[in-house]
Amino acid sequence: MDDAVMPPDLIERENAIRLDALEDEYESLGRALDRRGGSIDRIKDALKGFAVAIPSWGVGVGGTRFAKFPIAGEPTNIFEKLEDCAVVQALGRNTPTVSTHFPWDKVDDVTALKEKAQGLGIGFDAVNSNTFQDQPGQPLSYKYGSLTHTDPAVRDQAVRHNIECIEIGKALGSEAITVWIADGSNFPGQSDLTGALDRYLDSMARIYAALPADWRMFIEHKLYEPAFYSTVVSDWGTSLMCAQQLGDKAQCLVDLGHHAPTVNIEQIVARLARAKKLGGFHFNDSKYGDDDLDSGSINPHQLFLVFNELVEAERRDPAGFRPAYMLDQSHNVTDPIESLLNSAAAVVAAHARALVVDRDALGEHQQANDVVMGFNVLRRAYDTDVTPILAMARYELGGAIDPIAAYRASEWRARKAQERKPVAVGQAGIV
Ligand code: RM4
Ligand code: MN
Ligand code: MN
C-alpha cells in the first residue's frame, strides 16, 4: 500500500505481542487437521487468495431507517470513505476493493477518485445504481417506481442513470453493475404485477445493451421494503427468470438479508450455481426483516452452509465459478471500520470452515443415506475454530493478527475527528 493509512510500525508492534501465541495455536490446529487428513497450509493459502469487497456506504454511520447518530471522525465524502476502506484492508487484508454507489459517491473528477484509490492500494468492485431515492434537482420522481414506472419518461431517466453508472464504472476499472430497485406496490390493485415485470425487463435490456463485453450485470432481489405488498424483483425465481431472459452477462446477486425469514438460502445458492447464474453476494445478517447486521452475527451456521455449497459448486464447475463477494451493511451502534473488519472475518471464517469439510466422506455418507454421519461431517467442520488460520493468513499478508486491537491502538477515529468536518445531527437516511 502506497499511502500508508496506519502509523508506521504499528501493525508490526501489535503483531509482535501476539505472534508466539498465534504460532502455537496454528501449529496445534495444523496437527489436528493433519490427523483428519487435511492440510492447514492449503486452507491458509486459499484464504490468502480470498477477497470480499467493502460497500462504500458501509464505512458511513447509517443503521436504522429512522435515525442517524453521527460519530466524530466519520467520513463525509467518497475520498474519505476510501481512506477508511484502506484502513480495513491494511488491517484485515481480505478487502482489496470497494463497491461504489451512485449518485452517493458522485464526484466531478473521476480520474482523481481513481488516483486516490490507486494511492491507497485499493481497487473498485461492482458499481451500484440508485433509483430508489429522488435526488436534488432530479426532473422526475421515483415515488411510483423507476425502471418499472408506468411513465416511459421516468423509465428513460432511470435507464440513463444506470448507463451513467456503467460509464463511471468503466473509468474506475469496475467490471459489473448491481441493479437493485425498490419498485413495487403497497396496495393490492396499485400495480399491474405482470406489466411491471414486463417494463422491468424492457428497461434492463436497454441497460444490458450498454454493458462492455467483459462486464456482468447483477440482478439483486429483495422480498420487501420499501414496497410492502409486492416487490417487482422479489425473489430468486424472478431474478433467475430475468437473468435468463436478459442474457449471459446477467446474473443473480444474493443479499443474505433479502429473503423471507425461513428461506433455505444455501439451497438457493446451489440452484443458482447449477444454472450458472450465481453472480455474487451481498453479505450481512438479519434477525427479523433487517439486512444490515454484521455478517455472521446472528446465524453463522447459515453462512457456513452457504459456503459449503460454494465449495461444492466450485468443485463441480471450476471454470464457470466466479461469484463476486461483497459486504452490504450499515451501522448504527458500532464504529463501521470495526464492524466491517468483523464481517469480513466472519465471511472468511465461513469459507475456511467449508474448506475443512471432508468432502469425500460427506459424499460417501450421502450416497449411503447415513444421515447422522453426513451431518456430523458438516458439524465437525463447523465446530473447528479456524481463527488461527485467518490470523496467520492476515499476518503473512502484512495485516494485523488482531485487527480490532490494532485499529484501536492506531486511534484512527480520534485523529480523523480532528481533520474531518462533523456530520450534521438529525440528517436521516441510510448513508
Ligand atoms: C438495499 C440493497 C442494495 C443497497 C441498498 C443500500 O436494501 O441491499 O444492495 O444498495 O440497500
Ligand atoms: Mn444489497
Ligand atoms: Mn439490502
Coordinates of C-alpha atoms and ligand atoms in Angstrom, one line a residue:
M1 CA 0.0 0.0 0.0
D2 CA 1.5 3.3 -1.0
D3 CA -0.4 5.9 1.1
A4 CA 0.1 4.4 4.5
V5 CA -3.1 4.8 6.5
M6 CA -1.7 3.2 9.6
P7 CA 1.1 4.8 11.7
P8 CA 4.5 3.3 10.7
D9 CA 5.4 0.1 12.5
L10 CA 2.1 0.0 14.4
I11 CA 1.0 -3.4 12.9
E12 CA 4.4 -4.8 13.4
R13 CA 4.4 -3.7 17.1
E14 CA 1.0 -5.1 17.7
N15 CA 1.8 -8.4 16.0
A16 CA 5.0 -8.8 18.0
I17 CA 2.9 -9.1 21.1
R18 CA 0.7 -11.8 19.6
L19 CA 3.0 -13.8 17.3
D20 CA 4.2 -16.5 19.8
A21 CA 0.6 -17.4 20.8
L22 CA -0.5 -17.5 17.2
E23 CA 2.2 -19.8 16.1
D24 CA 1.4 -22.1 19.0
E25 CA -2.3 -22.2 18.1
Y26 CA -1.6 -22.5 14.4
E27 CA 0.7 -25.5 14.9
S28 CA -1.7 -27.2 17.2
L29 CA -4.6 -26.8 14.8
G30 CA -2.3 -27.9 12.0
R31 CA -1.7 -31.2 13.8
A32 CA -5.4 -31.7 14.5
L33 CA -6.3 -31.1 10.8
D34 CA -3.4 -33.3 9.8
R35 CA -4.9 -36.2 11.8
R36 CA -8.1 -35.7 9.9
G37 CA -6.3 -35.9 6.6
G38 CA -6.5 -32.1 6.0
S39 CA -3.8 -29.6 5.4
I40 CA -3.8 -26.3 7.3
D41 CA -1.4 -24.6 4.9
R42 CA -3.6 -25.5 1.9
I43 CA -6.5 -23.8 3.7
K44 CA -4.4 -20.8 4.7
D45 CA -3.2 -20.4 1.1
A46 CA -6.8 -20.5 -0.2
L47 CA -7.8 -17.8 2.3
K48 CA -4.9 -15.6 1.2
G49 CA -6.5 -15.5 -2.3
F50 CA -10.0 -14.8 -1.0
A51 CA -11.4 -11.3 -1.1
V52 CA -14.7 -9.6 -0.2
A53 CA -15.5 -6.1 -1.3
I54 CA -16.4 -3.3 1.0
P55 CA -19.5 -1.2 0.2
S56 CA -18.6 2.5 0.2
W57 CA -21.8 3.2 2.1
G58 CA -20.7 0.7 4.8
V59 CA -18.0 3.0 6.1
G60 CA -20.6 5.6 6.9
V61 CA -22.7 5.5 10.0
G62 CA -26.2 4.7 8.9
G63 CA -28.0 1.8 10.5
T64 CA -31.7 2.2 11.1
R65 CA -34.3 3.6 8.7
F66 CA -35.4 6.1 11.4
A67 CA -32.4 8.0 12.6
K68 CA -28.7 8.6 12.2
F69 CA -26.4 9.1 15.1
P70 CA -23.2 10.5 13.7
I71 CA -19.8 9.7 15.2
A72 CA -16.9 12.1 15.4
G73 CA -14.4 11.5 12.6
E74 CA -16.8 9.6 10.2
P75 CA -16.1 10.0 6.5
T76 CA -18.1 12.7 4.8
N77 CA -17.3 12.0 1.1
I78 CA -16.1 9.2 -1.1
F79 CA -12.4 10.3 -0.8
E80 CA -12.6 10.0 3.0
K81 CA -14.6 6.8 2.6
L82 CA -11.8 5.3 0.5
E83 CA -9.4 6.0 3.3
D84 CA -11.5 4.2 5.8
C85 CA -11.8 1.3 3.4
A86 CA -8.0 1.3 3.1
V87 CA -7.8 1.0 6.9
V88 CA -10.0 -2.1 6.8
Q89 CA -7.7 -3.5 4.1
A90 CA -4.5 -2.6 5.9
L91 CA -5.5 -4.5 9.0
G92 CA -7.6 -7.4 7.6
R93 CA -6.0 -8.0 4.2
N94 CA -9.1 -9.6 2.7
T95 CA -11.0 -6.5 1.4
P96 CA -8.9 -5.1 -1.5
T97 CA -11.8 -3.5 -3.4
V98 CA -14.6 -1.1 -2.8
S99 CA -18.1 -1.2 -4.3
T100 CA -19.4 2.3 -5.1
H101 CA -22.9 3.6 -5.1
F102 CA -24.1 6.5 -7.3
P103 CA -25.0 9.2 -7.0
W104 CA -23.9 8.9 -3.4
D105 CA -20.3 8.6 -4.5
K106 CA -20.5 11.0 -7.4
V107 CA -17.5 13.3 -8.0
D108 CA -16.7 15.9 -10.6
D109 CA -13.3 14.3 -11.3
V110 CA -13.5 10.5 -11.7
T111 CA -9.8 10.4 -12.5
A112 CA -8.9 12.0 -9.2
L113 CA -11.1 9.3 -7.5
K114 CA -9.3 6.5 -9.3
E115 CA -5.9 8.0 -8.4
K116 CA -6.9 8.4 -4.8
A117 CA -7.8 4.6 -4.7
Q118 CA -4.6 3.7 -6.5
G119 CA -2.6 5.7 -4.0
L120 CA -4.3 3.8 -1.2
G121 CA -3.7 0.5 -3.0
I122 CA -7.4 -0.4 -3.4
G123 CA -9.4 -1.2 -6.5
F124 CA -13.1 -0.9 -7.4
D125 CA -15.7 -3.7 -7.5
A126 CA -19.2 -3.5 -8.9
V127 CA -20.9 -0.1 -9.2
N128 CA -24.4 0.2 -7.7
S129 CA -27.1 2.4 -9.2
N130 CA -29.7 4.2 -7.1
T131 CA -33.2 4.8 -8.4
F132 CA -34.8 4.3 -5.0
Q133 CA -34.4 7.9 -3.9
D134 CA -35.1 11.2 -5.6
Q135 CA -32.0 13.4 -5.8
P136 CA -32.0 17.2 -5.6
G137 CA -32.7 18.7 -9.0
Q138 CA -33.9 15.4 -10.5
P139 CA -36.6 16.2 -13.1
L140 CA -38.9 13.2 -12.5
S141 CA -39.8 11.3 -9.3
Y142 CA -39.3 7.6 -8.4
K143 CA -42.2 7.7 -6.0
Y144 CA -44.1 5.2 -8.0
G145 CA -41.2 3.3 -9.5
S146 CA -38.1 3.7 -11.6
L147 CA -37.2 1.0 -14.2
T148 CA -40.8 -0.3 -14.0
H149 CA -42.6 3.1 -13.8
T150 CA -45.8 3.4 -15.9
D151 CA -44.5 6.6 -17.4
P152 CA -41.8 5.9 -20.1
A153 CA -40.1 9.2 -19.3
V154 CA -39.4 8.0 -15.8
R155 CA -38.1 4.7 -17.1
D156 CA -35.8 6.6 -19.5
Q157 CA -34.4 8.6 -16.7
A158 CA -33.7 5.5 -14.6
V159 CA -32.1 3.7 -17.6
R160 CA -30.0 6.7 -18.3
H161 CA -28.8 6.8 -14.7
N162 CA -27.8 3.1 -14.9
I163 CA -25.9 3.7 -18.1
E164 CA -24.1 6.6 -16.5
C165 CA -23.1 4.3 -13.6
I166 CA -21.6 1.9 -16.2
E167 CA -19.7 4.8 -17.7
I168 CA -18.3 5.9 -14.3
G169 CA -17.5 2.3 -13.5
K170 CA -15.6 1.9 -16.8
A171 CA -13.4 4.9 -15.8
L172 CA -12.8 3.4 -12.3
G173 CA -12.0 -0.1 -13.5
S174 CA -15.2 -1.8 -12.3
E175 CA -16.5 -4.9 -14.2
A176 CA -20.0 -5.2 -13.0
I177 CA -23.1 -3.2 -12.2
T178 CA -25.5 -4.2 -9.4
V179 CA -29.1 -3.2 -10.0
W180 CA -31.4 -3.2 -7.1
I181 CA -34.7 -1.4 -7.5
A182 CA -37.2 -0.5 -4.8
D183 CA -40.0 -0.7 -7.3
G184 CA -43.2 -2.5 -6.1
S185 CA -46.5 -1.7 -4.6
N186 CA -48.1 -1.1 -1.2
F187 CA -51.7 -2.0 -2.0
P188 CA -53.4 -4.7 -3.9
G189 CA -54.6 -3.1 -7.1
Q190 CA -51.9 -0.5 -7.1
S191 CA -49.8 -2.2 -9.7
D192 CA -50.2 -4.5 -12.7
L193 CA -47.9 -7.3 -11.4
T194 CA -47.3 -8.6 -14.9
G195 CA -47.0 -5.3 -16.6
A196 CA -44.4 -4.1 -14.0
L197 CA -42.2 -7.1 -14.7
D198 CA -42.5 -6.6 -18.5
R199 CA -41.4 -3.0 -18.1
Y200 CA -38.5 -4.0 -15.9
L201 CA -37.2 -6.4 -18.5
D202 CA -37.6 -3.9 -21.2
S203 CA -35.6 -1.3 -19.2
M204 CA -33.0 -3.8 -18.1
A205 CA -32.5 -4.9 -21.7
R206 CA -31.6 -1.3 -22.6
I207 CA -29.0 -1.2 -19.7
Y208 CA -27.7 -4.6 -20.7
A209 CA -27.1 -3.3 -24.2
A210 CA -24.7 -0.7 -22.7
L211 CA -22.6 -3.2 -20.9
P212 CA -19.0 -3.6 -22.1
A213 CA -18.1 -7.0 -23.4
D214 CA -16.3 -8.1 -20.2
W215 CA -18.9 -6.8 -17.8
R216 CA -21.6 -8.5 -15.8
M217 CA -24.9 -7.2 -14.6
F218 CA -26.0 -8.4 -11.2
I219 CA -29.8 -8.6 -10.5
E220 CA -30.5 -8.1 -6.8
H221 CA -33.8 -9.3 -5.5
K222 CA -35.4 -8.3 -2.2
L223 CA -38.6 -9.7 -0.8
Y224 CA -40.0 -6.5 0.6
E225 CA -39.1 -3.0 1.8
P226 CA -39.7 -0.3 0.9
A227 CA -42.6 -1.8 -1.0
F228 CA -44.7 -3.8 1.4
Y229 CA -47.3 -5.5 -0.7
S230 CA -45.3 -6.6 -3.8
T231 CA -41.8 -6.1 -5.0
V232 CA -41.1 -6.4 -8.7
V233 CA -37.9 -8.4 -8.3
S234 CA -38.9 -10.1 -5.1
D235 CA -37.1 -13.4 -5.0
W236 CA -34.5 -15.7 -6.6
G237 CA -37.1 -17.2 -9.0
T238 CA -37.9 -13.8 -10.5
S239 CA -34.2 -12.9 -10.5
L240 CA -33.3 -16.1 -12.3
M241 CA -36.1 -15.7 -14.8
C242 CA -34.9 -12.2 -15.6
A243 CA -31.2 -13.2 -15.8
Q244 CA -32.0 -16.0 -18.2
Q245 CA -34.1 -13.7 -20.4
L246 CA -31.5 -10.9 -20.5
G247 CA -28.5 -13.0 -21.5
D248 CA -25.2 -14.4 -20.4
K249 CA -23.9 -11.2 -18.7
A250 CA -26.9 -11.0 -16.5
Q251 CA -26.6 -13.0 -13.2
C252 CA -28.3 -13.1 -9.8
L253 CA -27.0 -11.5 -6.7
V254 CA -27.9 -12.9 -3.3
D255 CA -28.2 -10.4 -0.5
L256 CA -28.4 -12.5 2.7
G257 CA -30.9 -10.1 4.3
H258 CA -33.4 -10.1 1.4
H259 CA -35.3 -13.3 1.9
A260 CA -38.3 -14.5 3.9
P261 CA -37.2 -15.5 7.4
T262 CA -37.2 -19.2 7.0
V263 CA -36.0 -19.5 3.4
N264 CA -33.2 -22.0 2.7
I265 CA -30.6 -19.6 1.3
E266 CA -27.9 -22.3 0.9
Q267 CA -30.2 -24.2 -1.4
I268 CA -30.9 -21.0 -3.5
V269 CA -27.1 -20.7 -3.8
A270 CA -26.8 -24.3 -5.0
R271 CA -29.7 -23.8 -7.5
L272 CA -28.2 -20.6 -9.0
A273 CA -24.8 -22.1 -9.2
R274 CA -26.2 -25.1 -11.1
A275 CA -28.0 -22.7 -13.5
K276 CA -24.6 -20.8 -14.0
K277 CA -26.4 -17.7 -12.8
L278 CA -24.7 -17.1 -9.4
G279 CA -23.3 -13.6 -9.9
G280 CA -22.4 -12.7 -6.3
F281 CA -23.3 -11.9 -2.8
H282 CA -24.1 -9.0 -0.5
F283 CA -23.2 -10.4 2.9
N284 CA -24.9 -9.2 6.0
D285 CA -27.0 -10.8 8.7
S286 CA -30.6 -10.4 9.7
K287 CA -32.7 -11.3 12.7
Y288 CA -36.2 -10.1 11.6
G289 CA -36.7 -8.1 8.5
D290 CA -33.4 -6.2 8.6
D291 CA -30.5 -6.5 6.2
D292 CA -27.7 -4.6 7.9
L293 CA -26.4 -6.6 10.8
D294 CA -22.8 -7.7 10.7
S295 CA -22.2 -10.9 8.8
G296 CA -22.4 -14.0 10.9
S297 CA -23.6 -12.1 14.0
I298 CA -27.0 -13.8 14.1
N299 CA -26.7 -17.0 12.0
P300 CA -23.0 -18.0 11.4
H301 CA -24.2 -21.6 10.7
Q302 CA -26.2 -20.4 7.7
L303 CA -23.2 -18.6 6.4
F304 CA -21.2 -21.7 6.8
L305 CA -23.8 -23.7 4.9
V306 CA -23.8 -21.1 2.1
F307 CA -20.0 -21.5 1.8
N308 CA -20.4 -25.3 1.9
E309 CA -22.5 -25.0 -1.2
L310 CA -20.0 -22.6 -2.8
V311 CA -17.1 -25.0 -2.3
E312 CA -19.2 -27.8 -3.8
A313 CA -20.2 -25.6 -6.7
E314 CA -16.6 -24.7 -7.4
R315 CA -15.6 -28.4 -7.3
R316 CA -18.3 -29.2 -9.9
D317 CA -17.6 -26.4 -12.2
P318 CA -14.2 -24.7 -11.5
A319 CA -14.1 -22.8 -14.8
G320 CA -17.6 -21.3 -14.5
F321 CA -17.3 -20.4 -10.8
R322 CA -16.8 -16.7 -10.4
P323 CA -19.1 -15.2 -7.7
A324 CA -18.4 -11.6 -6.6
Y325 CA -18.3 -11.4 -2.9
M326 CA -19.3 -8.1 -1.3
L327 CA -20.5 -6.9 2.1
D328 CA -23.7 -4.9 2.3
Q329 CA -24.3 -3.5 5.8
S330 CA -24.7 -0.2 7.6
H331 CA -24.1 0.6 11.2
N332 CA -25.9 2.4 13.9
V333 CA -24.2 1.5 17.2
T334 CA -20.7 0.4 16.1
D335 CA -17.7 2.0 14.5
P336 CA -18.1 1.0 10.9
I337 CA -14.5 0.1 10.5
E338 CA -14.7 -2.4 13.3
S339 CA -18.0 -3.9 12.0
L340 CA -16.5 -4.3 8.5
L341 CA -13.4 -6.0 10.0
N342 CA -15.6 -8.4 11.9
S343 CA -18.0 -9.0 9.0
A344 CA -15.1 -9.7 6.5
A345 CA -13.6 -12.1 9.1
A346 CA -16.9 -13.9 9.5
V347 CA -17.2 -14.4 5.8
V348 CA -13.6 -15.7 5.5
A349 CA -14.1 -17.9 8.5
A350 CA -17.2 -19.5 6.9
H351 CA -15.2 -20.1 3.8
A352 CA -12.4 -21.7 5.9
R353 CA -14.8 -24.0 7.7
A354 CA -16.3 -25.0 4.4
L355 CA -12.8 -25.9 3.2
V356 CA -12.3 -28.0 6.4
V357 CA -15.3 -30.3 5.4
D358 CA -14.2 -33.8 4.4
R359 CA -15.9 -33.8 1.0
D360 CA -15.1 -37.4 0.1
A361 CA -16.6 -38.6 3.4
L362 CA -19.6 -36.4 3.0
G363 CA -20.3 -37.7 -0.4
E364 CA -20.0 -41.3 0.8
H365 CA -22.4 -40.8 3.7
Q366 CA -24.9 -39.1 1.4
Q367 CA -24.7 -41.9 -1.1
A368 CA -25.2 -44.5 1.7
N369 CA -28.0 -42.4 3.3
D370 CA -26.1 -42.3 6.5
V371 CA -27.9 -39.2 7.8
V372 CA -26.0 -38.8 11.1
M373 CA -22.6 -39.3 9.7
G374 CA -23.3 -36.8 6.8
F375 CA -24.5 -34.3 9.3
N376 CA -21.5 -34.9 11.6
V377 CA -19.1 -34.3 8.8
L378 CA -20.5 -30.8 8.5
R379 CA -20.8 -30.3 12.2
R380 CA -17.2 -31.3 12.8
A381 CA -16.0 -28.7 10.3
Y382 CA -18.3 -26.1 11.7
D383 CA -17.1 -26.7 15.2
T384 CA -13.4 -26.2 14.1
D385 CA -12.0 -22.9 15.5
V386 CA -10.4 -21.6 12.3
T387 CA -9.4 -18.2 13.8
P388 CA -5.6 -19.2 13.9
I389 CA -5.8 -19.9 10.1
L390 CA -7.3 -16.5 9.4
A391 CA -4.9 -14.7 11.7
M392 CA -1.8 -16.4 10.1
A393 CA -3.1 -15.6 6.6
R394 CA -3.5 -12.0 7.6
Y395 CA -0.1 -11.9 9.3
E396 CA 1.7 -13.3 6.3
L397 CA 0.0 -10.8 4.1
G398 CA 1.2 -7.9 6.3
G399 CA -2.1 -7.4 8.2
A400 CA -2.8 -7.5 11.9
I401 CA -3.1 -10.6 13.9
D402 CA -5.8 -8.9 16.0
P403 CA -7.2 -6.2 13.6
I404 CA -9.6 -4.6 16.1
A405 CA -6.9 -4.3 18.8
A406 CA -4.5 -2.7 16.2
Y407 CA -7.3 -0.4 15.0
R408 CA -7.9 0.8 18.5
A409 CA -4.2 1.3 19.1
S410 CA -4.0 3.4 16.0
E411 CA -6.5 5.9 17.3
W412 CA -7.7 6.4 13.7
R413 CA -11.1 7.7 14.6
A414 CA -9.8 10.3 17.1
R415 CA -7.3 11.5 14.6
K416 CA -9.9 11.9 11.9
A417 CA -12.2 13.7 14.3
Q418 CA -9.6 16.5 14.3
E419 CA -9.5 16.6 10.5
R420 CA -12.9 15.8 9.1
K421 CA -15.9 18.1 9.3
P422 CA -18.7 16.9 11.5
V423 CA -21.8 15.3 10.1
A424 CA -25.0 17.2 11.0
V425 CA -27.2 15.7 13.7
G426 CA -30.7 14.9 12.5
Q427 CA -29.6 14.0 9.0
A428 CA -31.6 10.9 8.5
G429 CA -31.2 8.2 5.9
I430 CA -29.4 5.0 5.1
V431 CA -26.0 6.6 4.5
Ligands
RM4_1 C1 -30.8 -2.3 -0.5 C2 -30.0 -3.3 -1.3 C3 -28.9 -2.6 -2.1 C4 -28.2 -1.5 -1.4 C5 -29.2 -0.6 -0.7 C6 -28.4 0.5 0.1 O1 -31.5 -2.9 0.5 O2 -29.4 -4.2 -0.4 O3 -27.9 -3.6 -2.4 O4 -27.7 -0.8 -2.5 O5 -30.0 -1.3 0.2
MN2 MN -27.8 -5.4 -1.1
MN3 MN -30.4 -4.5 1.5

